[in-house]
Coordinates of C-alpha atoms in Angstrom, one line a residue:
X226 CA -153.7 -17.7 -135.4
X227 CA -149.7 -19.4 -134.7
X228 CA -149.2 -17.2 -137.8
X229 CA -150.3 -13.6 -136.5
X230 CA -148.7 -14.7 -132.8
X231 CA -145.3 -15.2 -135.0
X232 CA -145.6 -12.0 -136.6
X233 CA -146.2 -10.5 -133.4
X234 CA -143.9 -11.9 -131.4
X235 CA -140.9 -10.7 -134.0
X236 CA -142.2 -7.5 -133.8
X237 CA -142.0 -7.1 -130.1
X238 CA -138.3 -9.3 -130.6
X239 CA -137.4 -6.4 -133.1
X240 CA -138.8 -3.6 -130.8
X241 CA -136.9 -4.5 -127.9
X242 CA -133.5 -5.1 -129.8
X243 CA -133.8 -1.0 -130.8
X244 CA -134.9 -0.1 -128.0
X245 CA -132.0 -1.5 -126.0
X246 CA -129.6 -0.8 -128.5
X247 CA -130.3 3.0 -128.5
X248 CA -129.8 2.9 -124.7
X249 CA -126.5 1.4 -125.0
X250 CA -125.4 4.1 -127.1
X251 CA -127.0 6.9 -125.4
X252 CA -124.8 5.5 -122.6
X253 CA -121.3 5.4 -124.0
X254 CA -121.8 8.8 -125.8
X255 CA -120.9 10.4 -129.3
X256 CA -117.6 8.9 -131.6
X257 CA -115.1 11.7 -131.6
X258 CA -114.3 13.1 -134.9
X259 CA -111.0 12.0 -136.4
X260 CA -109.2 15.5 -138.0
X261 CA -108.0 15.4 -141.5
X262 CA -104.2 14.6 -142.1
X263 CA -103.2 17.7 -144.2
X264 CA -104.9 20.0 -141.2
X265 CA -102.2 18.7 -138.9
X266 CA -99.0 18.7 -141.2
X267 CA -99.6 22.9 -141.5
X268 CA -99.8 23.3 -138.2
X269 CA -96.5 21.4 -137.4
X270 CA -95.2 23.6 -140.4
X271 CA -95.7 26.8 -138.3
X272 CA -94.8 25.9 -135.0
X273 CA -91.2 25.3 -137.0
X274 CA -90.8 28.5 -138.8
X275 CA -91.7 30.3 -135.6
X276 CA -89.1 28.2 -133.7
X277 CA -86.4 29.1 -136.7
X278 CA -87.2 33.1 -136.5
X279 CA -86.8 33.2 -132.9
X280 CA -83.2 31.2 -133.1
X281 CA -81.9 33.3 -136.0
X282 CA -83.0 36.7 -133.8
X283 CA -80.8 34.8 -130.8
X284 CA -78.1 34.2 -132.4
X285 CA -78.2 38.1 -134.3
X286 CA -78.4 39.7 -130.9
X287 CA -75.3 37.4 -129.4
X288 CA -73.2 38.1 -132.2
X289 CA -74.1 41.8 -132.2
X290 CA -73.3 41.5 -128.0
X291 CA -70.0 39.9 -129.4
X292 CA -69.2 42.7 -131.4
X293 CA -70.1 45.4 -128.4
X294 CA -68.0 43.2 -125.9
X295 CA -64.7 43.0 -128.6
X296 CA -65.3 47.0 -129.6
X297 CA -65.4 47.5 -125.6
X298 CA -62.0 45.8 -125.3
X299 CA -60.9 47.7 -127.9
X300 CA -61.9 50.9 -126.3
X301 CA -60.5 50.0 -123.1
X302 CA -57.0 49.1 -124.6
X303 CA -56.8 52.8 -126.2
X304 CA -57.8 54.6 -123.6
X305 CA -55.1 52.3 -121.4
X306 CA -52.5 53.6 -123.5
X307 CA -53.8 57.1 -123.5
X308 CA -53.8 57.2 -120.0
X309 CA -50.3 56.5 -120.7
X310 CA -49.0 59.1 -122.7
X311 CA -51.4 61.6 -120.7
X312 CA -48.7 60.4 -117.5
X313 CA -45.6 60.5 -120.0
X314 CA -47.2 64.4 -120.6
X315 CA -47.2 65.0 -117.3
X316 CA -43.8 64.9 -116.8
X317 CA -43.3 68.1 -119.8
X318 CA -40.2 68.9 -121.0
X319 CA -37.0 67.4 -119.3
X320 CA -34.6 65.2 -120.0
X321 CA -35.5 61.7 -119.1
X322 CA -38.5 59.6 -120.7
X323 CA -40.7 61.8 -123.3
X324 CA -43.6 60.1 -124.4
X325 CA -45.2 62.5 -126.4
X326 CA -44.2 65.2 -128.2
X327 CA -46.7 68.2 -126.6
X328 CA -45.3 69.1 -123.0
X329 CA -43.3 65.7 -122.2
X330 CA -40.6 64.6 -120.5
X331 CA -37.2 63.8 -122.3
X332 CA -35.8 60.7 -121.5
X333 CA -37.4 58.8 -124.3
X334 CA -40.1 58.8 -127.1
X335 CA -43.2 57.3 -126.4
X336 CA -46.0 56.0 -128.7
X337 CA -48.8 57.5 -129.5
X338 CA -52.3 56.0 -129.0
X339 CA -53.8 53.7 -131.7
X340 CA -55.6 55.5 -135.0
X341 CA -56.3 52.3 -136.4
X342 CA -60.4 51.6 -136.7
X343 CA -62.4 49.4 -135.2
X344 CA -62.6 45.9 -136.6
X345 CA -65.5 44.4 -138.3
X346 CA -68.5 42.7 -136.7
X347 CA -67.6 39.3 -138.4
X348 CA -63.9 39.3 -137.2
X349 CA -64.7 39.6 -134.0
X350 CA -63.4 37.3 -131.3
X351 CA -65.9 34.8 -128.6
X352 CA -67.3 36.2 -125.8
X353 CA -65.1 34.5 -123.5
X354 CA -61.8 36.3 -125.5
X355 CA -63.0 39.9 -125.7
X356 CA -64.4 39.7 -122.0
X357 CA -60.8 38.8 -120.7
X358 CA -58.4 41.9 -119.5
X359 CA -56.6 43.6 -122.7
X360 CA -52.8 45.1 -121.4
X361 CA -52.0 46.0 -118.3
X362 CA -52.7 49.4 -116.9
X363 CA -50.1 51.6 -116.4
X364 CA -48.1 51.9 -112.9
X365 CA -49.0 55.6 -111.3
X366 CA -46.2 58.1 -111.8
X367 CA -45.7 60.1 -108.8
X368 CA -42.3 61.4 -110.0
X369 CA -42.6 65.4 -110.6
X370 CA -41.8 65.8 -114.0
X371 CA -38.2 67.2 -115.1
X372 CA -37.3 70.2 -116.9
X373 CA -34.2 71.1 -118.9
X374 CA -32.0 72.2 -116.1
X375 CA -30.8 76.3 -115.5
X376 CA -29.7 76.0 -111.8
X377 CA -28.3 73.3 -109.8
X378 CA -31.4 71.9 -108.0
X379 CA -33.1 69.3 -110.6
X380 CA -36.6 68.6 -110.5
X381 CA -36.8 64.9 -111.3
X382 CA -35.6 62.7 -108.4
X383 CA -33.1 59.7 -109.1
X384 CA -35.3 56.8 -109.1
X385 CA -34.4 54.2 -106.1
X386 CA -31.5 52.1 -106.5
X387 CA -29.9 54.1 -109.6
X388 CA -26.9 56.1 -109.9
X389 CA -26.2 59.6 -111.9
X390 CA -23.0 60.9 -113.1
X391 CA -22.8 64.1 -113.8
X392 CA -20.0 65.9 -115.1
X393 CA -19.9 69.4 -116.1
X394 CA -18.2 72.6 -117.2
X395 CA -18.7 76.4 -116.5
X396 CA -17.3 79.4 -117.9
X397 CA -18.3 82.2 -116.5
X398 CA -16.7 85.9 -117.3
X399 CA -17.2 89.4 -115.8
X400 CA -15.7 93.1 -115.6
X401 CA -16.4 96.1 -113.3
X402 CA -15.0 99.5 -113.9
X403 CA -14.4 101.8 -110.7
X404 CA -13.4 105.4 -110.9
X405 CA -12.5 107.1 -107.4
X406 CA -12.2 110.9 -107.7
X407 CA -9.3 112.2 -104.9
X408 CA -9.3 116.2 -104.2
X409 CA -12.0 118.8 -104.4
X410 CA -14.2 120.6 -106.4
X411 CA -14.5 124.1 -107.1
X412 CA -17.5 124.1 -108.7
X413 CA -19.2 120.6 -109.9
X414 CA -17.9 120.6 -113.3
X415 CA -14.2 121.3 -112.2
X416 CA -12.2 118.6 -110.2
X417 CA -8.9 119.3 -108.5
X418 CA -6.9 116.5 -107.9
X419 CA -6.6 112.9 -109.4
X420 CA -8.8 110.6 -110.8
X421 CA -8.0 106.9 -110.2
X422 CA -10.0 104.8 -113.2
X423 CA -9.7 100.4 -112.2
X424 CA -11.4 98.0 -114.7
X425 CA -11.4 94.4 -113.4
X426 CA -12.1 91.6 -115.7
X427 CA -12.3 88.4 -114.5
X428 CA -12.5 84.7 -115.5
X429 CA -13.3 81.6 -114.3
X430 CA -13.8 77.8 -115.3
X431 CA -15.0 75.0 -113.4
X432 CA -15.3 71.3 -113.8
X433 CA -17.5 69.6 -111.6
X434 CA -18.2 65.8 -111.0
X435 CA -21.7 65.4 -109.4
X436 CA -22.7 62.0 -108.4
X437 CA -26.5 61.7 -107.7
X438 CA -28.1 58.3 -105.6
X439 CA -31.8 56.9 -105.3
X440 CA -32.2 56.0 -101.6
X441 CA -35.9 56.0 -102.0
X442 CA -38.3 57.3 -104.9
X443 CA -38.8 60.1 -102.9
X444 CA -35.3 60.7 -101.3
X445 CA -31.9 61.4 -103.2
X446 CA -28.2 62.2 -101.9
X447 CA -25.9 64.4 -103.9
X448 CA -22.3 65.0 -103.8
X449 CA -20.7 67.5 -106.5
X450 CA -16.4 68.1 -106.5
X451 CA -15.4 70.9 -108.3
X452 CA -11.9 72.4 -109.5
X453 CA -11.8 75.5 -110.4
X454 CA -9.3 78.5 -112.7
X455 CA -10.0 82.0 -112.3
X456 CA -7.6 84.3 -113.6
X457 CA -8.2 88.3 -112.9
X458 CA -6.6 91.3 -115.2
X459 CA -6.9 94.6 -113.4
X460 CA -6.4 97.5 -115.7
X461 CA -5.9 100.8 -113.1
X462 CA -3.5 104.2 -112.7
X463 CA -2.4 104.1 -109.6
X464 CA -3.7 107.2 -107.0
X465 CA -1.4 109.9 -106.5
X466 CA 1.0 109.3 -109.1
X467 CA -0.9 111.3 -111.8
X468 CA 0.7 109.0 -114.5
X469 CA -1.0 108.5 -117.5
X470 CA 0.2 105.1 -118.5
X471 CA -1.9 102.3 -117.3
X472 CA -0.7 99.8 -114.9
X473 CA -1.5 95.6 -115.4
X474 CA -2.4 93.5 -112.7
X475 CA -2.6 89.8 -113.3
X476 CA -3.6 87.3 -111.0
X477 CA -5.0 83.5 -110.9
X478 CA -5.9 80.5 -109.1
X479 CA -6.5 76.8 -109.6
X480 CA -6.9 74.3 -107.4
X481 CA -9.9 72.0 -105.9
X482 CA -13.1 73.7 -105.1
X483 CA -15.2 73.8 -102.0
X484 CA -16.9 70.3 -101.7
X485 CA -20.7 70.3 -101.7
X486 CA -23.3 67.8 -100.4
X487 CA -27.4 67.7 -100.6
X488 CA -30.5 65.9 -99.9
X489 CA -33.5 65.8 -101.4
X490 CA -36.7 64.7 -100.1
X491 CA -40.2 64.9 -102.2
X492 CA -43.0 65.6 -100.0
X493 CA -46.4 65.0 -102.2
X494 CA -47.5 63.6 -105.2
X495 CA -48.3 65.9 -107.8
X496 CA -50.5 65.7 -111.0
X497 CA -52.3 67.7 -113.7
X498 CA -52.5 71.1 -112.4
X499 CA -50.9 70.2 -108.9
X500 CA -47.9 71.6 -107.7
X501 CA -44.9 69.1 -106.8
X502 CA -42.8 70.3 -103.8
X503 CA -39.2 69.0 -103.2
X504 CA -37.5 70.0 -100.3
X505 CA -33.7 70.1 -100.0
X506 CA -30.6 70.3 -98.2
X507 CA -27.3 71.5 -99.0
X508 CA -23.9 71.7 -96.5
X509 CA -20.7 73.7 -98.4
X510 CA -17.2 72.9 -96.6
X511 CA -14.3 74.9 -97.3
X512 CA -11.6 72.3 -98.9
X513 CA -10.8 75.2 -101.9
X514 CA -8.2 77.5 -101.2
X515 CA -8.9 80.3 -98.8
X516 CA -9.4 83.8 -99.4
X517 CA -7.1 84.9 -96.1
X518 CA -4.7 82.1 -96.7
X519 CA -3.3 84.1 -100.1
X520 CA -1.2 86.7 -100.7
X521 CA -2.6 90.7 -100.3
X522 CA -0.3 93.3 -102.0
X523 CA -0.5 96.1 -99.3
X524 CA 2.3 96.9 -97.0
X525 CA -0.8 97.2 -94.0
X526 CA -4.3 96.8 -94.0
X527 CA -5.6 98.7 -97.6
X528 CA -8.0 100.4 -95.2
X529 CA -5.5 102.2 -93.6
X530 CA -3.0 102.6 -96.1
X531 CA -2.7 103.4 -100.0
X532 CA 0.4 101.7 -100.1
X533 CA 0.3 98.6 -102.8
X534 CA -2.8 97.6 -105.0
X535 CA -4.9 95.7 -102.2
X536 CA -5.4 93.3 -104.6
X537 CA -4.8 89.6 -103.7
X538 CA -1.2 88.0 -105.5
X539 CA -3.0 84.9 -106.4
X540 CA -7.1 84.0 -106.4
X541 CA -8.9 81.9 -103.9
X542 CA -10.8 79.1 -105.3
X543 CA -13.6 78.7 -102.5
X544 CA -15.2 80.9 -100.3
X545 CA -13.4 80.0 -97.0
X546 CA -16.5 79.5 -94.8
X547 CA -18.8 76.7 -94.1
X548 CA -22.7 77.3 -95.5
X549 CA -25.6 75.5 -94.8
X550 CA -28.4 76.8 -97.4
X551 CA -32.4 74.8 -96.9
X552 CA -34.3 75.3 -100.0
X553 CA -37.3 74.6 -101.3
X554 CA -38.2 73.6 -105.2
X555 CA -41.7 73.5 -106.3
X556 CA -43.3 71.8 -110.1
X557 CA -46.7 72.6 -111.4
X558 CA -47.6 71.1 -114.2
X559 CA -49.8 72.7 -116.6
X560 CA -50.0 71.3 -120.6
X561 CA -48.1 72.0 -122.6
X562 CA -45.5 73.8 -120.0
X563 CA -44.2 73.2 -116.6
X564 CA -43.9 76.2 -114.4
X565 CA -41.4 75.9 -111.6
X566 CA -39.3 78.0 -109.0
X567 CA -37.4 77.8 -106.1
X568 CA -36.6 79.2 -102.8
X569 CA -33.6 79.0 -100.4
X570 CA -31.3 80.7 -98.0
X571 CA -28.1 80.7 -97.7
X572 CA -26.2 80.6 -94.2
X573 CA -22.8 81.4 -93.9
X574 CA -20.7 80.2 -90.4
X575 CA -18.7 82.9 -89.4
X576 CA -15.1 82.3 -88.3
X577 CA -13.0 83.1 -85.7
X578 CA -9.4 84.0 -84.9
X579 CA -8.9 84.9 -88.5
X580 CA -5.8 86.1 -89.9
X581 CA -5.1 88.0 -93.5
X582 CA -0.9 87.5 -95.3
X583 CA -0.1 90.5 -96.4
X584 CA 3.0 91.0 -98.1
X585 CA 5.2 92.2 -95.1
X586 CA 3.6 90.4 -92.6
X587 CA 0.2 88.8 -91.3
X588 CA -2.4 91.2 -90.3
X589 CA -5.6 90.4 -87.4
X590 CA -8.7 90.2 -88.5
X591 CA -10.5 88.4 -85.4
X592 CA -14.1 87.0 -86.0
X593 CA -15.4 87.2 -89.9
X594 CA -18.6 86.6 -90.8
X595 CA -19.6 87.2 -94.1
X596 CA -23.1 88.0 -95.5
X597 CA -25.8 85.5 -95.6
X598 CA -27.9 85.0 -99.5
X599 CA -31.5 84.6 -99.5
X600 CA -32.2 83.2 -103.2
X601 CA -35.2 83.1 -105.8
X602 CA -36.2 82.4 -108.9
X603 CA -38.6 81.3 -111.1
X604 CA -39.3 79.9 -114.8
X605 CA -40.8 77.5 -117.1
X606 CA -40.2 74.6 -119.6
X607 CA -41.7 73.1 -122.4
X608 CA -40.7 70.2 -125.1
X609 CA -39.7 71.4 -128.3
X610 CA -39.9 67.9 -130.1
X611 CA -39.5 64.6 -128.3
X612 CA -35.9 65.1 -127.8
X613 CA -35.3 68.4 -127.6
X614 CA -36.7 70.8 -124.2
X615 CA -35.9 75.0 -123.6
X616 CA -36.7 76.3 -120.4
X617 CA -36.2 80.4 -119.1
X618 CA -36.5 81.7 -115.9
X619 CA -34.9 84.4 -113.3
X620 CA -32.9 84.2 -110.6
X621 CA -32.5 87.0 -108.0
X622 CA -30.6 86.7 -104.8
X623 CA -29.4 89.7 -102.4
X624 CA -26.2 89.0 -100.3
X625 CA -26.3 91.0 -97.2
X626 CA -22.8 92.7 -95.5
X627 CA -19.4 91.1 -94.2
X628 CA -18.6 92.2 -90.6
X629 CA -15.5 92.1 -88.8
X630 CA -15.1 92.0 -85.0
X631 CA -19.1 93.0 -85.1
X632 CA -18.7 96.0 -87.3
X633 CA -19.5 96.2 -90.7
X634 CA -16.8 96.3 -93.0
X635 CA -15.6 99.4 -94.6
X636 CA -17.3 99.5 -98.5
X637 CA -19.5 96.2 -97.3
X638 CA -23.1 97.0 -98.4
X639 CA -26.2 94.8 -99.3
X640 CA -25.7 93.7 -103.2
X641 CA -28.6 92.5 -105.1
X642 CA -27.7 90.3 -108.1
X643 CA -30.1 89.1 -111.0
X644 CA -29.5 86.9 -113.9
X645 CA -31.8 85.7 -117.1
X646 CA -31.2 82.1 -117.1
X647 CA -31.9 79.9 -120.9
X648 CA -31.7 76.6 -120.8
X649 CA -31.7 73.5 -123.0
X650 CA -31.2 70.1 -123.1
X651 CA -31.2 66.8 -125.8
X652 CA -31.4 63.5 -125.2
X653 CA -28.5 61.4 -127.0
X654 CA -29.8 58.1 -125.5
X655 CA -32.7 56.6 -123.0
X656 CA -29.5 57.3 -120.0
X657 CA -27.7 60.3 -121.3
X658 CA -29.1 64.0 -121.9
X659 CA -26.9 67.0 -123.1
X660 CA -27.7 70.2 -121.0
X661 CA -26.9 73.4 -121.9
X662 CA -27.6 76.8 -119.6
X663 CA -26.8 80.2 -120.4
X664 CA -27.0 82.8 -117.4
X665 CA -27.1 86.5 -118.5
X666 CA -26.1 89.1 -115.7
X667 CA -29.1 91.7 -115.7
X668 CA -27.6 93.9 -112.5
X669 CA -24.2 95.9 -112.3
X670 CA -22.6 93.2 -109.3
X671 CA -23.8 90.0 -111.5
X672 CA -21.0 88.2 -113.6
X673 CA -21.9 89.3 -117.5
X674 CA -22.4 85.5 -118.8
X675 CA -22.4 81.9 -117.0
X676 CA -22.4 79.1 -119.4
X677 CA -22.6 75.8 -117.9
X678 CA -22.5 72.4 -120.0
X679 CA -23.8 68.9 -118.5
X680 CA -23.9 65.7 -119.3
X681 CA -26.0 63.6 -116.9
X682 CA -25.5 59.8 -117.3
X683 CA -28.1 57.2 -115.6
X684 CA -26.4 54.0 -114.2

């Protein structure tokens, strides 16, 4: 009996340790699995490689943003300097500053823009570097651009603070013939009387020293002195002599000119396409020798008497009246040439109380006032190479009549005179230019041929 109550009493012992034992465990829940080691080192492996491709395709997009950013720079520097010699083209064909060969200006040779390539990815510079400012842009040029010279009124003005000298030389030559018929006809082939045949050839030379000063960039003051020889041989048989021998006149002059001054004012700036206008001023004195104040070979006025030539003893060298002459110059720039003209008119002062030496004597005149010139021309210029310009034009001008005492002089009509004009020029240095101008006479009144030589020298 103690030996089944043992037995039975372990069992109920053993029975009650599993029971509580499962309850315990159903409390604290199920072990969590522990993974395998070589699980976890592949997945570590991964995550890496990932990390590595996304850091090589950084750094392949900032160097190939380096490369756009240095090849921007590069860009930027080029067009810099075209915008340059586009400026430098602007100023087509003159004599001061060329900096390219099409349509420049001729003071001095430019460069042209960079042909070199582009450099290679993996020699480009930092981002910092390439995104810093490349050169320095190019000051805006609002100076019309200057043409090889072919009348006195240049279209560059003298920058501000320098000075120009500007000597020169003219020669300038020209001959009329005049036949006057004296009796009557009986019918129009057949002339009864005498035939009086004058040819008058004429020269003249003229050094001039122009000085040229930069008040502003847009204002100038000029002042020109001239000297002047014109000598005159007048071939002629004198009226009612009926000799057949020709009969020599021979006269000259020399002496200081009449003094000039002029101001010049630009009023806009200009460009591509867009017309410059400069506007000027000009005031002639009289300081050259007088036309009344020489010598007339006539025993009275030639008007009123045959007697003597009417030719003067000895030539004037300036025009003996005060002018005052606005004009207008105007620049349009249009690659590769530069078209420009002018426009101006010419007032002459008229005098009083004037008196004419004759040979015998002095002779009244009264009040003189001699005709006014209204003035045009027109023409265009272009570069021949970076030194060398040529520029033509035309120059027409009408000169209306001389009165005396409020009538018009006896023979005094309106002349029209026209002249082809060629001109050149070289530069020699950046601050001297050679300019050369040829003036052909294209009407009967117009001197045959004007050459004029200058030297302009920048100081």
């Amino acid at each position: 009996m103690d030996r089944k109550r043992s037995r039975w009493v372990c069992s109920a012992g053993c029975a009650g340790f599993l029971f509580l034992g499962g309850w315990a465990g159903a409390q604290e829940g199920p072990a969590p699995a522990t993974p395998a080691s070589g699980d976890a080192s592949a997945s570590s492996a991964a995550i890496r490689k990932q990390l590595q491709e996304q850091d090589e395709r950084i750094n392949a997009l900032r160097q190939q943003i380096d490369a756009q950013l240095v090849q921007l720079g590069a860009m930027r520097k080029e067009l810099a300097q075209q915008q340059s010699d586009y400026r430098a083209l602007r100023h087509a064909v003159g004599v001061q500053e060329l900096e390219q060969q099409r349509g420049g200006n001729l003071g001095a040779s430019g460069t042209s823009a960079s042909t070199e390539p582009m450099p290679a990815p993996d020699a480009m510079q930092s981002v910092a570097a390439a995104q810093q400012p490349v050169g320095v842009a190019p000051p805006k040029d609002a100076r019309p651009p200057e043409v090889a010279p072919i009348s006195n009124q240049p279209g560059v003005l003298t920058p501000k603070g320098k000075l120009v000298i500007e000597p020169s030389y003219q020669f300038g030559y020209s001959s009329a013939s005049q036949v006057d018929l004296v009796g009557y006809t009986v019918i129009p082939a057949i002339l009864i009387g005498l035939i009086d045949v004058r040819t008058v050839r004429t020269t003249t030379q003229t050094t001039t020293l122009t000085a040229r000063y930069g008040i502003t960039n847009r204002l100038e003051l000029e002042l020109r002195v001239p000297y002047v020889w014109t000598g005159s041989n007048i071939v002629s048989r004198e009226i009612f002599t009926g000799t057949a021998t020709n009969n020599v006149l021979s006269s000259s002059g020399s002496g200081l000119g009449d003094i000039e001054a002029t101001a010049r004012y630009q009023f806009n700036d200009g460009g591509a396409d867009k017309p410059y206008f400069i506007g000027w001023f000009r005031f002639k004195s009289r300081t050259g020798t007088d036309p009344f104040d020489v010598t007339t070979d006539c025993v009275t006025r030639c008007v009123e008497n045959v007697t003597g030539t009417g030719l003067p003893l000895q030539l004037p060298t300036g025009s003996g009246f005060y002018s005052a002459q606005p004009g207008m110059t105007w620049l349009l720039p249009s690659d590769p040439v530069v078209f420009f003209g002018n426009l101006s008119y010419l007032y002459n002062f008229e005098r009083h109380g004037v008196w004419e030496d004759l040979v015998l004597g002095r002779q009244y005149l009264g009040t003189v006032r001699v005709g006014n010139v209204g003035d045009a021309s027109l023409g265009m210029g272009f570069a021949l190479n970076d030194k060398a310009t040529l520029s033509i034009g035309y120059d027409q001008s009408i000169i209306g009549v001389t009165k005396e005492m409020g009538q018009t002089v006896p023979g005094s009509t309106k002349v029209w005179l026209g002249q082809l004009l060629i001109g050149g020029a070289y530069r020699l240095s950046p601050t001297r230019t050679v300019n050369f101008t040829l003036a052909a006479g294209v009407t009967h009144d117009t001197p045959d041929v004007l050459v004029t030589v200058r030297v302009p020298m920048t100081f």
